[in-house]
């Protein structure tokens, strides 16, 4: 693997906390990748996520599309988002990163941060927008910005479209895997770690597709009900950080420790919270047939080897959770309009095509889906670079 184009560590002069930015590569002079805030965030973690963004961008390359992939990047801040100092720290980080955001890093929400919060802090930091570096690539900037703003204003069931599209892609990945294996949706049980943006939206779509969510974990622990949880009630009982108010639990719901979401009886596990959630030790308790990575890097490589050896299929993050990033660009570049049905239909079509291509390749090559996704990316990157230039 080649080293990233740029990686930096920033130290806040007020709190002494650190923030990171890794730009894995630029395409047409621009990169894309969200900003996360979590205690213990490291430069290595951010570098892995930035590489993942390069892959997500390349996987969605459609030579006929208006959206042309950008390079990959990621930002990270080592702080608990619920810490009272976190907002000031976020503003100072964005101010320090301003030259990069103005010229080549487009960013948005990730773990620990909501888009609203990032947007508010960005204005305070003196930025026009967190994606302003891409504006010079647009045909009609005013129209494109209006389209994206209109799309952000769309809500379904009280949840923003921007928060739903990622989960739409994750859910479609689950459904595509079930279809390939000939497993019916009804009766398929799912356990989700994280009920924030990604986990919440994934549960919303899977419930509507007829699957049963039997467990969800948040930062406070696991909530289980083998007969099925009332997902809509849990979603309505979340605070701004995706923590469920336990007073909303129904008779039959039980509270268990945080790690128990892994070992409940379910066919599908959806890690949708932290990186490194599944390791060589706790993977032993997993009985599910599929692990569908909504979170970034939730399964450690050594754990994936062990899981794969005993027939558990891991659908990789770079494909599964790529919907949100692609939706921003499909909307901004004008492949789709600011409409929920159009966004869901486009996301479903693109995700299904990607999952099918990846699984077919894995079967043909006798590899894991992740190795197949990486092989597809390795073939695409030079094609993109040849078309748009290696360094411009
Ligand atoms: N938001 C996006 O657009 C997006 C897109 C692609 C990938 N992702 C990835 O999805 C994952 C989740 O991101 P998000 O934006 O949904 O985050 P979020 O902050 O909206 O929600 C995180 C959820 O995880 C829970 N959680 C946090 N720590 C936990 C722990 N130790 N154990 C159990 N639960 C825990 C929180 O309680 C919350 O329910 C991250 O890995 C992120 O990189 C997010």
CSV table of C-alpha atoms and ligand atoms in Angstrom, one decimal:
chain,number,residue,atom,x,y,z
A,1,UNK,CA,0.0,0.0,0.0
A,2,UNK,CA,1.2,3.4,-0.8
A,3,UNK,CA,1.5,6.1,1.9
A,4,UNK,CA,-1.1,8.8,2.1
A,5,UNK,CA,-0.5,12.0,0.2
A,6,UNK,CA,-0.7,14.0,3.5
A,7,UNK,CA,-1.2,13.3,7.1
A,8,UNK,CA,-1.1,15.8,10.0
A,9,UNK,CA,-1.6,16.0,13.7
A,10,UNK,CA,-2.9,19.2,15.3
A,11,UNK,CA,-2.7,20.1,19.0
A,12,UNK,CA,-5.4,22.4,20.4
A,13,UNK,CA,-3.7,25.3,22.3
A,14,UNK,CA,-6.6,25.5,24.8
A,15,UNK,CA,-7.3,21.8,25.8
A,16,UNK,CA,-4.1,20.1,24.6
A,17,UNK,CA,-6.3,17.6,22.8
A,18,UNK,CA,-5.3,16.3,19.3
A,19,UNK,CA,-7.0,16.3,16.0
A,20,UNK,CA,-5.9,14.6,12.7
A,21,UNK,CA,-6.3,15.0,9.0
A,22,UNK,CA,-5.2,12.4,6.5
A,23,UNK,CA,-5.6,13.0,2.7
A,24,UNK,CA,-5.1,9.6,1.1
A,25,UNK,CA,-5.2,10.9,-2.4
A,26,UNK,CA,-6.6,13.7,-4.6
A,27,UNK,CA,-8.6,13.2,-7.8
A,28,UNK,CA,-9.0,16.4,-9.9
A,29,UNK,CA,-7.4,18.2,-6.9
A,30,UNK,CA,-10.1,17.3,-4.4
A,31,UNK,CA,-10.7,14.7,-1.7
A,32,UNK,CA,-13.8,13.6,0.3
A,33,UNK,CA,-14.2,12.2,3.8
A,34,UNK,CA,-16.1,12.8,7.0
A,35,UNK,CA,-14.9,14.1,10.4
A,36,UNK,CA,-15.3,11.9,13.5
A,37,UNK,CA,-15.0,12.8,17.2
A,38,UNK,CA,-14.3,10.1,19.8
A,39,UNK,CA,-12.1,9.6,22.8
A,40,UNK,CA,-9.0,7.7,21.8
A,41,UNK,CA,-9.2,8.6,18.1
A,42,UNK,CA,-5.7,8.1,16.6
A,43,UNK,CA,-3.8,9.1,13.4
A,44,UNK,CA,-3.6,5.4,12.4
A,45,UNK,CA,-7.4,5.1,12.6
A,46,UNK,CA,-7.9,8.2,10.5
A,47,UNK,CA,-5.4,7.0,7.9
A,48,UNK,CA,-7.3,3.7,7.6
A,49,UNK,CA,-10.5,5.6,7.2
A,50,UNK,CA,-9.0,7.9,4.6
A,51,UNK,CA,-7.9,4.9,2.6
A,52,UNK,CA,-11.4,3.5,2.8
A,53,UNK,CA,-12.8,6.7,1.4
A,54,UNK,CA,-10.5,6.4,-1.6
A,55,UNK,CA,-12.0,3.0,-2.2
A,56,UNK,CA,-15.6,4.1,-1.7
A,57,UNK,CA,-15.1,6.9,-4.2
A,58,UNK,CA,-13.5,4.5,-6.8
A,59,UNK,CA,-16.2,1.9,-6.3
A,60,UNK,CA,-18.9,4.3,-7.3
A,61,UNK,CA,-17.2,5.3,-10.5
A,62,UNK,CA,-19.7,5.3,-13.4
A,63,UNK,CA,-18.2,6.5,-16.7
A,64,UNK,CA,-21.7,7.7,-17.7
A,65,UNK,CA,-22.5,9.5,-14.5
A,66,UNK,CA,-22.2,13.2,-13.8
A,67,UNK,CA,-20.5,12.6,-10.5
A,68,UNK,CA,-16.9,11.8,-10.9
A,69,UNK,CA,-15.2,10.2,-7.9
A,70,UNK,CA,-12.9,12.4,-5.8
A,71,UNK,CA,-9.9,11.2,-3.7
A,72,UNK,CA,-10.3,9.9,-0.2
A,73,UNK,CA,-9.6,11.7,3.1
A,74,UNK,CA,-10.7,11.7,6.8
A,75,UNK,CA,-10.5,13.9,9.8
A,76,UNK,CA,-10.6,12.9,13.5
A,77,UNK,CA,-10.6,14.6,16.9
A,78,UNK,CA,-9.7,12.8,20.1
A,79,UNK,CA,-12.5,13.9,22.4
A,80,UNK,CA,-15.8,12.6,23.8
A,81,UNK,CA,-18.5,14.5,21.8
A,82,UNK,CA,-20.5,14.9,25.0
A,83,UNK,CA,-17.6,16.6,26.8
A,84,UNK,CA,-18.5,20.3,27.4
A,85,UNK,CA,-15.3,21.4,25.7
A,86,UNK,CA,-16.1,19.5,22.5
A,87,UNK,CA,-17.9,22.2,20.6
A,88,UNK,CA,-15.2,24.9,21.1
A,89,UNK,CA,-12.6,22.2,20.2
A,90,UNK,CA,-14.5,21.4,17.0
A,91,UNK,CA,-14.6,25.1,16.0
A,92,UNK,CA,-10.9,25.5,16.6
A,93,UNK,CA,-10.0,22.3,14.7
A,94,UNK,CA,-12.1,23.5,11.7
A,95,UNK,CA,-10.4,27.0,11.9
A,96,UNK,CA,-7.0,25.3,11.9
A,97,UNK,CA,-8.0,23.1,8.9
A,98,UNK,CA,-9.6,26.0,7.1
A,99,UNK,CA,-6.9,26.3,4.3
A,100,UNK,CA,-7.3,22.6,3.5
A,101,UNK,CA,-11.1,22.7,3.6
A,102,UNK,CA,-11.1,25.7,1.4
A,103,UNK,CA,-8.9,24.2,-1.2
A,104,UNK,CA,-9.0,20.4,-1.3
A,105,UNK,CA,-10.8,18.6,1.6
A,106,UNK,CA,-14.6,18.2,1.5
A,107,UNK,CA,-16.0,16.9,4.8
A,108,UNK,CA,-19.2,16.1,6.7
A,109,UNK,CA,-20.5,14.3,9.7
A,110,UNK,CA,-19.2,11.0,11.0
A,111,UNK,CA,-19.1,9.1,14.3
A,112,UNK,CA,-19.9,11.4,17.2
A,113,UNK,CA,-20.9,14.4,15.1
A,114,UNK,CA,-24.1,15.4,13.4
A,115,UNK,CA,-24.2,17.4,10.1
A,116,UNK,CA,-26.0,20.2,11.8
A,117,UNK,CA,-23.3,20.6,14.4
A,118,UNK,CA,-20.5,20.4,11.8
A,119,UNK,CA,-22.3,23.0,9.7
A,120,UNK,CA,-22.8,25.3,12.7
A,121,UNK,CA,-19.1,25.0,13.7
A,122,UNK,CA,-17.9,25.5,10.1
A,123,UNK,CA,-19.7,28.8,9.9
A,124,UNK,CA,-18.2,29.9,13.2
A,125,UNK,CA,-14.8,28.9,11.9
A,126,UNK,CA,-15.3,31.2,8.9
A,127,UNK,CA,-16.0,28.6,6.2
A,128,UNK,CA,-18.5,29.1,3.4
A,129,UNK,CA,-19.3,25.4,3.6
A,130,UNK,CA,-17.5,22.1,4.5
A,131,UNK,CA,-17.6,21.0,0.8
A,132,UNK,CA,-16.6,24.3,-0.8
A,133,UNK,CA,-13.4,22.8,-2.3
A,134,UNK,CA,-15.6,20.9,-4.8
A,135,UNK,CA,-17.5,24.0,-6.1
A,136,UNK,CA,-15.0,24.8,-8.8
A,137,UNK,CA,-15.8,21.3,-10.4
A,138,UNK,CA,-19.5,22.1,-10.7
A,139,UNK,CA,-21.1,23.2,-14.0
A,140,UNK,CA,-23.7,25.4,-12.2
A,141,UNK,CA,-22.6,26.0,-8.7
A,142,UNK,CA,-25.7,28.0,-7.6
A,143,UNK,CA,-28.1,25.4,-8.9
A,144,UNK,CA,-26.1,22.5,-7.5
A,145,UNK,CA,-25.9,24.1,-4.0
A,146,UNK,CA,-29.6,24.7,-4.1
A,147,UNK,CA,-30.3,21.1,-5.0
A,148,UNK,CA,-28.2,19.8,-2.1
A,149,UNK,CA,-29.7,22.2,0.4
A,150,UNK,CA,-33.2,21.2,-0.8
A,151,UNK,CA,-32.2,17.5,-0.4
A,152,UNK,CA,-31.0,18.2,3.2
A,153,UNK,CA,-34.4,19.7,4.0
A,154,UNK,CA,-36.2,16.5,3.0
A,155,UNK,CA,-37.5,14.4,5.9
A,156,UNK,CA,-39.2,11.0,6.0
A,157,UNK,CA,-40.8,9.9,9.3
A,158,UNK,CA,-39.1,12.9,11.0
A,159,UNK,CA,-35.6,11.6,10.0
A,160,UNK,CA,-33.5,13.7,7.5
A,161,UNK,CA,-32.9,12.2,4.1
A,162,UNK,CA,-29.2,12.7,4.6
A,163,UNK,CA,-29.4,10.5,7.7
A,164,UNK,CA,-31.5,7.8,5.9
A,165,UNK,CA,-29.6,7.3,2.6
A,166,UNK,CA,-26.6,5.6,4.3
A,167,UNK,CA,-28.9,3.1,6.1
A,168,UNK,CA,-30.7,2.6,2.8
A,169,UNK,CA,-27.4,1.4,1.3
A,170,UNK,CA,-26.6,-0.8,4.3
A,171,UNK,CA,-30.1,-2.4,4.3
A,172,UNK,CA,-29.9,-3.0,0.6
A,173,UNK,CA,-26.6,-4.8,1.1
A,174,UNK,CA,-28.3,-7.1,3.7
A,175,UNK,CA,-31.2,-7.8,1.3
A,176,UNK,CA,-28.9,-8.5,-1.7
A,177,UNK,CA,-26.9,-11.0,0.4
A,178,UNK,CA,-30.1,-12.7,1.5
A,179,UNK,CA,-31.4,-12.8,-2.0
A,180,UNK,CA,-28.2,-14.4,-3.3
A,181,UNK,CA,-28.5,-17.1,-0.6
A,182,UNK,CA,-32.2,-17.6,-1.2
A,183,UNK,CA,-33.1,-16.7,2.4
A,184,UNK,CA,-36.5,-15.0,2.9
A,185,UNK,CA,-36.6,-11.6,4.7
A,186,UNK,CA,-39.4,-12.6,7.0
A,187,UNK,CA,-38.0,-14.5,10.0
A,188,UNK,CA,-34.5,-13.2,9.4
A,189,UNK,CA,-33.2,-11.7,12.7
A,190,UNK,CA,-30.8,-8.8,13.0
A,191,UNK,CA,-28.7,-7.4,15.8
A,192,UNK,CA,-27.3,-3.8,15.4
A,193,UNK,CA,-24.6,-2.1,17.3
A,194,UNK,CA,-25.2,1.7,17.3
A,195,UNK,CA,-28.6,3.4,16.9
A,196,UNK,CA,-27.2,6.7,15.6
A,197,UNK,CA,-27.3,7.9,12.0
A,198,UNK,CA,-26.2,4.7,10.4
A,199,UNK,CA,-27.6,2.1,12.8
A,200,UNK,CA,-30.9,3.9,13.2
A,201,UNK,CA,-31.5,4.3,9.5
A,202,UNK,CA,-30.5,0.7,8.8
A,203,UNK,CA,-32.9,-0.6,11.4
A,204,UNK,CA,-35.6,1.6,9.9
A,205,UNK,CA,-35.2,0.2,6.4
A,206,UNK,CA,-34.7,-3.5,7.5
A,207,UNK,CA,-37.9,-3.4,9.6
A,208,UNK,CA,-39.8,-2.0,6.6
A,209,UNK,CA,-38.4,-4.9,4.5
A,210,UNK,CA,-39.9,-7.4,6.9
A,211,UNK,CA,-36.8,-8.4,8.9
A,212,UNK,CA,-36.9,-8.6,12.7
A,213,UNK,CA,-34.5,-6.5,14.8
A,214,UNK,CA,-33.9,-8.5,17.9
A,215,UNK,CA,-31.1,-6.5,19.5
A,216,UNK,CA,-29.7,-3.0,19.4
A,217,UNK,CA,-26.7,-1.7,21.4
A,218,UNK,CA,-25.8,1.9,22.1
A,219,UNK,CA,-23.2,3.4,24.4
A,220,UNK,CA,-25.2,2.4,27.5
A,221,UNK,CA,-25.6,-1.3,26.7
A,222,UNK,CA,-27.7,-3.8,24.7
A,223,UNK,CA,-31.5,-3.9,24.4
A,224,UNK,CA,-32.9,-7.3,23.3
A,225,UNK,CA,-36.2,-8.8,22.5
A,226,UNK,CA,-36.2,-12.2,20.7
A,227,UNK,CA,-39.7,-11.5,19.5
A,228,UNK,CA,-38.6,-8.2,17.9
A,229,UNK,CA,-38.0,-4.7,19.1
A,230,UNK,CA,-40.3,-1.8,18.4
A,231,UNK,CA,-37.7,0.0,16.2
A,232,UNK,CA,-39.8,3.2,15.6
A,233,UNK,CA,-40.4,3.7,19.3
A,234,UNK,CA,-36.6,3.2,20.0
A,235,UNK,CA,-35.7,5.7,17.2
A,236,UNK,CA,-38.1,8.3,18.6
A,237,UNK,CA,-36.5,7.8,22.1
A,238,UNK,CA,-33.0,8.7,20.9
A,239,UNK,CA,-31.1,11.8,22.0
A,240,UNK,CA,-28.8,13.8,19.6
A,241,UNK,CA,-26.0,11.2,20.1
A,242,UNK,CA,-28.1,8.1,19.3
A,243,UNK,CA,-28.6,7.1,23.0
A,244,UNK,CA,-31.9,5.5,23.7
A,245,UNK,CA,-34.0,6.7,26.6
A,246,UNK,CA,-34.6,3.4,28.5
A,247,UNK,CA,-38.0,4.6,29.7
A,248,UNK,CA,-39.3,3.9,26.2
A,249,UNK,CA,-38.6,0.1,26.5
A,250,UNK,CA,-41.6,-2.2,26.2
A,251,UNK,CA,-42.6,-5.2,28.2
A,252,UNK,CA,-40.5,-8.1,26.9
A,253,UNK,CA,-37.5,-5.9,26.1
A,254,UNK,CA,-34.5,-6.7,28.3
A,255,UNK,CA,-31.3,-4.8,29.0
A,256,UNK,CA,-28.0,-6.6,28.7
A,257,UNK,CA,-24.3,-5.6,28.8
A,258,UNK,CA,-22.8,-3.8,25.8
A,259,UNK,CA,-21.0,-6.7,24.2
A,260,UNK,CA,-24.1,-9.0,24.2
A,261,UNK,CA,-25.3,-7.7,20.8
A,262,UNK,CA,-22.7,-9.9,19.3
A,263,UNK,CA,-23.8,-13.2,20.7
A,264,UNK,CA,-27.6,-12.9,20.5
A,265,UNK,CA,-29.3,-15.4,18.2
A,266,UNK,CA,-29.5,-13.6,14.9
A,267,UNK,CA,-28.7,-14.3,11.2
A,268,UNK,CA,-27.3,-10.9,10.5
A,269,UNK,CA,-25.1,-8.6,12.7
A,270,UNK,CA,-24.8,-5.0,11.7
A,271,UNK,CA,-21.9,-3.2,13.5
A,272,UNK,CA,-22.9,0.5,13.1
A,273,UNK,CA,-20.9,2.2,15.9
A,274,UNK,CA,-17.2,2.1,16.6
A,275,UNK,CA,-14.2,0.8,14.8
A,276,UNK,CA,-12.5,-2.4,16.1
A,277,UNK,CA,-15.7,-3.7,17.7
A,278,UNK,CA,-15.1,-7.4,16.7
A,279,UNK,CA,-11.8,-8.9,17.7
A,280,UNK,CA,-10.3,-12.4,17.9
A,281,UNK,CA,-11.7,-13.0,21.3
A,282,UNK,CA,-15.3,-11.8,21.1
A,283,UNK,CA,-15.8,-13.2,17.5
A,284,UNK,CA,-16.0,-16.6,19.2
A,285,UNK,CA,-19.5,-15.8,20.5
A,286,UNK,CA,-20.8,-15.0,17.1
A,287,UNK,CA,-23.4,-17.4,15.6
A,288,UNK,CA,-24.7,-15.1,12.8
A,289,UNK,CA,-24.1,-16.0,9.1
A,290,UNK,CA,-23.5,-12.5,7.9
A,291,UNK,CA,-21.7,-9.4,9.4
A,292,UNK,CA,-22.6,-6.3,7.4
A,293,UNK,CA,-20.2,-3.5,8.2
A,294,UNK,CA,-22.2,-0.2,8.5
A,295,UNK,CA,-19.4,1.2,10.7
A,296,UNK,CA,-15.9,1.8,9.4
A,297,UNK,CA,-13.4,-0.9,10.3
A,298,UNK,CA,-15.5,-2.7,12.9
A,299,UNK,CA,-14.0,-6.1,12.3
A,300,UNK,CA,-10.3,-6.6,12.9
A,301,UNK,CA,-8.5,-8.4,10.1
A,302,UNK,CA,-7.4,-11.3,12.3
A,303,UNK,CA,-11.0,-11.7,13.5
A,304,UNK,CA,-12.3,-11.7,9.9
A,305,UNK,CA,-9.9,-14.6,9.1
A,306,UNK,CA,-11.3,-16.7,11.9
A,307,UNK,CA,-14.9,-15.8,11.0
A,308,UNK,CA,-14.4,-16.5,7.4
A,309,UNK,CA,-12.8,-19.9,8.2
A,310,UNK,CA,-16.0,-20.9,10.0
A,311,UNK,CA,-18.3,-19.7,7.2
A,312,UNK,CA,-19.3,-16.3,8.5
A,313,UNK,CA,-19.4,-13.8,5.6
A,314,UNK,CA,-18.3,-10.3,6.3
A,315,UNK,CA,-19.6,-7.7,3.8
A,316,UNK,CA,-17.0,-4.9,4.0
A,317,UNK,CA,-17.5,-1.3,5.0
A,318,UNK,CA,-16.0,0.2,1.8
A,319,UNK,CA,-19.0,-1.1,-0.1
A,320,UNK,CA,-21.7,-1.4,2.5
A,321,UNK,CA,-21.6,2.1,4.0
A,322,UNK,CA,-20.6,3.9,0.8
A,323,UNK,CA,-24.2,5.2,0.1
A,324,UNK,CA,-24.1,8.4,2.1
A,325,UNK,CA,-20.9,9.8,0.5
A,326,UNK,CA,-22.2,8.8,-3.0
A,327,UNK,CA,-25.6,10.4,-2.3
A,328,UNK,CA,-24.0,13.8,-1.5
A,329,UNK,CA,-22.2,13.8,-4.9
A,330,UNK,CA,-25.1,12.2,-6.9
A,331,UNK,CA,-27.2,15.1,-5.6
A,332,UNK,CA,-24.7,17.9,-5.9
A,333,UNK,CA,-23.5,16.9,-9.4
A,334,UNK,CA,-27.1,16.4,-10.6
A,335,UNK,CA,-27.4,12.6,-11.1
A,336,UNK,CA,-30.5,12.8,-8.9
A,337,UNK,CA,-32.9,15.5,-7.6
A,338,UNK,CA,-33.8,16.4,-4.0
A,339,UNK,CA,-36.3,13.7,-3.6
A,340,UNK,CA,-36.5,10.8,-1.2
A,341,UNK,CA,-37.9,8.2,-3.6
A,342,UNK,CA,-35.4,9.1,-6.3
A,343,UNK,CA,-32.5,9.0,-3.7
A,344,UNK,CA,-33.6,5.6,-2.3
A,345,UNK,CA,-34.2,4.1,-5.8
A,346,UNK,CA,-30.8,5.3,-7.0
A,347,UNK,CA,-29.0,4.1,-3.8
A,348,UNK,CA,-30.7,0.7,-4.0
A,349,UNK,CA,-29.7,0.2,-7.7
A,350,UNK,CA,-26.1,1.2,-7.1
A,351,UNK,CA,-25.7,-0.8,-3.9
A,352,UNK,CA,-27.2,-3.9,-5.4
A,353,UNK,CA,-25.0,-3.7,-8.4
A,354,UNK,CA,-21.9,-3.3,-6.3
A,355,UNK,CA,-22.8,-6.1,-3.8
A,356,UNK,CA,-23.6,-8.5,-6.7
A,357,UNK,CA,-20.3,-7.6,-8.5
A,358,UNK,CA,-18.3,-8.0,-5.3
A,359,UNK,CA,-19.9,-11.4,-4.3
A,360,UNK,CA,-19.6,-12.7,-7.9
A,361,UNK,CA,-15.9,-11.7,-7.9
A,362,UNK,CA,-15.3,-13.3,-4.5
A,363,UNK,CA,-16.9,-16.5,-5.7
A,364,UNK,CA,-14.8,-16.5,-8.9
A,365,UNK,CA,-11.5,-15.7,-7.2
A,366,UNK,CA,-12.2,-17.9,-4.2
A,367,UNK,CA,-11.6,-14.9,-1.8
A,368,UNK,CA,-13.4,-12.9,0.8
A,369,UNK,CA,-15.8,-10.2,-0.3
A,370,UNK,CA,-13.4,-7.6,1.1
A,371,UNK,CA,-10.5,-9.0,-1.0
A,372,UNK,CA,-12.9,-8.9,-4.0
A,373,UNK,CA,-13.8,-5.2,-3.3
A,374,UNK,CA,-10.1,-4.3,-3.0
A,375,UNK,CA,-9.4,-6.1,-6.4
A,376,UNK,CA,-12.2,-4.1,-8.1
A,377,UNK,CA,-10.7,-0.8,-6.6
A,378,UNK,CA,-7.2,-1.8,-7.7
A,379,UNK,CA,-8.5,-2.1,-11.3
A,380,UNK,CA,-10.5,1.1,-11.2
A,381,UNK,CA,-8.0,3.6,-9.7
A,382,UNK,CA,-5.7,3.6,-12.7
A,383,UNK,CA,-8.7,4.0,-15.0
A,384,UNK,CA,-9.8,7.0,-13.1
A,385,UNK,CA,-6.3,8.5,-13.0
A,386,UNK,CA,-5.8,8.0,-16.7
A,387,UNK,CA,-9.1,9.7,-17.5
A,388,UNK,CA,-8.7,12.7,-15.1
A,389,UNK,CA,-5.0,12.9,-14.7
A,390,UNK,CA,-2.7,11.5,-12.0
A,391,UNK,CA,-1.9,14.9,-10.3
A,392,UNK,CA,-4.4,17.5,-11.0
B,1,LIG,N1,-22.9,9.1,9.4
B,1,LIG,C1,-22.5,8.8,8.2
B,1,LIG,O1,-22.8,9.4,7.3
B,1,LIG,C2,-21.6,7.6,8.0
B,1,LIG,C3,-21.3,7.2,6.7
B,1,LIG,C4,-20.5,6.0,6.5
B,1,LIG,C5,-20.0,5.4,7.6
B,1,LIG,N2,-20.3,5.8,8.9
B,1,LIG,C6,-19.7,5.0,10.0
B,1,LIG,O2,-20.8,4.5,10.8
B,1,LIG,C7,-20.4,4.4,12.2
B,1,LIG,C8,-21.4,5.1,13.0
B,1,LIG,O3,-21.5,6.5,12.6
B,1,LIG,P1,-22.8,7.4,12.9
B,1,LIG,O4,-22.6,8.6,12.1
B,1,LIG,O5,-24.0,6.5,12.8
B,1,LIG,O6,-22.5,7.7,14.4
B,1,LIG,P2,-23.5,8.3,15.5
B,1,LIG,O7,-22.7,9.2,16.4
B,1,LIG,O8,-24.7,9.0,14.8
B,1,LIG,O9,-24.1,7.1,16.3
B,1,LIG,C9,-23.2,6.2,17.0
B,1,LIG,C10,-24.0,5.2,17.7
B,1,LIG,O10,-23.2,4.2,18.3
B,1,LIG,C11,-23.4,4.1,19.7
B,1,LIG,N3,-22.1,3.8,20.3
B,1,LIG,C12,-21.0,4.6,20.5
B,1,LIG,N4,-20.1,4.0,21.1
B,1,LIG,C13,-20.5,2.7,21.4
B,1,LIG,C14,-20.0,1.6,22.0
B,1,LIG,N5,-18.8,1.6,22.5
B,1,LIG,N6,-20.7,0.5,22.1
B,1,LIG,C15,-22.0,0.5,21.6
B,1,LIG,N7,-22.5,1.5,21.0
B,1,LIG,C16,-21.8,2.6,20.9
B,1,LIG,C17,-24.0,5.4,20.1
B,1,LIG,O11,-24.7,5.3,21.3
B,1,LIG,C18,-24.9,5.7,18.9
B,1,LIG,O12,-26.1,5.0,19.0
B,1,LIG,C19,-19.0,5.0,12.3
B,1,LIG,O13,-18.0,4.0,12.2
B,1,LIG,C20,-18.9,5.9,11.0
B,1,LIG,O14,-17.6,6.0,10.6
B,1,LIG,C21,-21.1,6.9,9.1
